[in-house]
Amino acid sequence: PLIWLISIGDPARDANLKLIQELRHHNIPADMDPTGRSPKAQFKLAAKEGAAYAITVGDTELSAGSVVLKDLKTTEQKAIARGEIVAHLQSLVTK
C-alpha cells in the first residue's frame, strides 16, 4: 500500500524528503507533493493517488520527534515516534 507524506510548512517538507528516501530504501512505496500545497490539497492528492496511509508532519511533530500516521480508509490516526515509523509501516505493509 502507498504511503503519502503530508507536509505542513517548509521545515516539515525538508524532513519528509529525508523520510521518503528512508521509506523507499526499505521498499515501502511512498510519495509526496513537494510543491507546498495546503494540507487539505495534499490529502486530496493522496486520495486521488490511492494512498492507504498518510504521514503528517508539521512544527508540532518536528518538535516532538514524531509523525502522525493516518489510515485513510478508517480515518484512525495516531502519533508515532519518528524513529519507529519505518518498523511500524513494515508491520502494516506485510499484514
mmCIF file of C-alpha atoms in Angstrom:
data_model
loop_
_atom_site.group_PDB
_atom_site.id
_atom_site.type_symbol
_atom_site.label_atom_id
_atom_site.label_comp_id
_atom_site.label_asym_id
_atom_site.label_seq_id
_atom_site.Cartn_x
_atom_site.Cartn_y
_atom_site.Cartn_z
ATOM 1 C CA PRO A 1 0.000 0.000 0.000
ATOM 2 C CA LEU A 2 1.124 3.515 -0.862
ATOM 3 C CA ILE A 3 2.179 5.822 1.972
ATOM 4 C CA TRP A 4 1.616 9.540 1.319
ATOM 5 C CA LEU A 5 3.630 12.149 3.198
ATOM 6 C CA ILE A 6 1.854 15.392 4.115
ATOM 7 C CA SER A 7 3.982 18.425 4.966
ATOM 8 C CA ILE A 8 2.788 21.433 6.948
ATOM 9 C CA GLY A 9 5.460 24.065 6.315
ATOM 10 C CA ASP A 10 8.913 24.131 4.759
ATOM 11 C CA PRO A 11 10.829 22.507 7.653
ATOM 12 C CA ALA A 12 8.331 19.630 7.581
ATOM 13 C CA ARG A 13 8.764 19.266 3.819
ATOM 14 C CA ASP A 14 12.528 19.016 4.280
ATOM 15 C CA ALA A 15 12.035 16.369 6.992
ATOM 16 C CA ASN A 16 9.606 14.461 4.758
ATOM 17 C CA LEU A 17 12.096 14.448 1.877
ATOM 18 C CA LYS A 18 14.510 12.599 4.162
ATOM 19 C CA LEU A 19 11.747 10.291 5.390
ATOM 20 C CA ILE A 20 10.612 9.406 1.865
ATOM 21 C CA GLN A 21 14.156 8.348 0.973
ATOM 22 C CA GLU A 22 14.288 6.194 4.091
ATOM 23 C CA LEU A 23 10.929 4.564 3.335
ATOM 24 C CA ARG A 24 11.878 3.830 -0.264
ATOM 25 C CA HIS A 25 15.218 2.410 0.902
ATOM 26 C CA HIS A 26 13.197 -0.090 2.960
ATOM 27 C CA ASN A 27 10.992 -0.910 -0.072
ATOM 28 C CA ILE A 28 7.959 0.897 1.334
ATOM 29 C CA PRO A 29 6.108 2.631 -1.527
ATOM 30 C CA ALA A 30 5.892 6.310 -0.633
ATOM 31 C CA ASP A 31 5.220 9.602 -2.365
ATOM 32 C CA MET A 32 4.514 13.230 -1.547
ATOM 33 C CA ASP A 33 3.703 16.580 -3.098
ATOM 34 C CA PRO A 34 6.829 18.758 -2.830
ATOM 35 C CA THR A 35 5.132 21.926 -4.127
ATOM 36 C CA GLY A 36 3.918 23.379 -0.832
ATOM 37 C CA ARG A 37 0.168 22.986 -1.324
ATOM 38 C CA SER A 38 -2.175 23.235 1.637
ATOM 39 C CA PRO A 39 -2.573 20.121 3.802
ATOM 40 C CA LYS A 40 -6.165 19.764 2.532
ATOM 41 C CA ALA A 41 -4.943 19.743 -1.076
ATOM 42 C CA GLN A 42 -2.236 17.232 -0.175
ATOM 43 C CA PHE A 43 -4.822 14.901 1.402
ATOM 44 C CA LYS A 44 -6.970 15.189 -1.746
ATOM 45 C CA LEU A 45 -3.961 14.264 -3.861
ATOM 46 C CA ALA A 46 -3.226 11.303 -1.578
ATOM 47 C CA ALA A 47 -6.786 10.045 -2.076
ATOM 48 C CA LYS A 48 -6.540 10.565 -5.835
ATOM 49 C CA GLU A 49 -3.323 8.533 -5.922
ATOM 50 C CA GLY A 50 -4.936 5.712 -3.929
ATOM 51 C CA ALA A 51 -2.779 6.018 -0.822
ATOM 52 C CA ALA A 52 -3.666 3.708 2.054
ATOM 53 C CA TYR A 53 -1.928 5.752 4.761
ATOM 54 C CA ALA A 54 -0.826 9.341 5.237
ATOM 55 C CA ILE A 55 2.018 10.551 7.396
ATOM 56 C CA THR A 56 1.608 14.145 8.523
ATOM 57 C CA VAL A 57 4.489 16.246 9.763
ATOM 58 C CA GLY A 58 4.295 19.838 10.975
ATOM 59 C CA ASP A 59 6.053 22.017 13.526
ATOM 60 C CA THR A 60 4.426 20.182 16.455
ATOM 61 C CA GLU A 61 5.603 16.792 15.199
ATOM 62 C CA LEU A 62 9.092 18.071 14.428
ATOM 63 C CA SER A 63 9.394 19.450 17.974
ATOM 64 C CA ALA A 64 8.120 16.190 19.477
ATOM 65 C CA GLY A 65 10.212 13.924 17.243
ATOM 66 C CA SER A 66 7.094 12.186 15.976
ATOM 67 C CA VAL A 67 4.810 11.818 12.977
ATOM 68 C CA VAL A 68 1.043 11.352 12.729
ATOM 69 C CA LEU A 69 0.042 8.197 10.868
ATOM 70 C CA LYS A 70 -3.495 8.188 9.473
ATOM 71 C CA ASP A 71 -5.283 5.205 7.969
ATOM 72 C CA LEU A 72 -7.095 6.808 5.038
ATOM 73 C CA LYS A 73 -9.774 4.096 4.954
ATOM 74 C CA THR A 74 -10.775 4.127 8.622
ATOM 75 C CA THR A 75 -9.581 7.728 9.314
ATOM 76 C CA GLU A 76 -7.945 6.487 12.542
ATOM 77 C CA GLN A 77 -4.759 8.325 13.356
ATOM 78 C CA LYS A 78 -2.053 8.144 15.970
ATOM 79 C CA ALA A 79 1.254 9.753 16.797
ATOM 80 C CA ILE A 80 4.297 7.542 16.346
ATOM 81 C CA ALA A 81 7.899 8.306 17.259
ATOM 82 C CA ARG A 82 9.884 9.279 14.165
ATOM 83 C CA GLY A 83 12.477 6.584 14.877
ATOM 84 C CA GLU A 84 9.803 3.869 14.947
ATOM 85 C CA ILE A 85 7.792 4.752 11.840
ATOM 86 C CA VAL A 86 9.706 2.533 9.374
ATOM 87 C CA ALA A 87 9.308 -0.590 11.521
ATOM 88 C CA HIS A 88 5.655 0.249 12.182
ATOM 89 C CA LEU A 89 4.918 0.666 8.459
ATOM 90 C CA GLN A 90 6.755 -2.542 7.627
ATOM 91 C CA SER A 91 4.443 -4.397 10.019
ATOM 92 C CA LEU A 92 1.385 -2.797 8.370
ATOM 93 C CA VAL A 93 2.539 -3.426 4.815
ATOM 94 C CA THR A 94 3.260 -7.103 5.420
ATOM 95 C CA LYS A 95 -0.135 -7.847 7.017
#
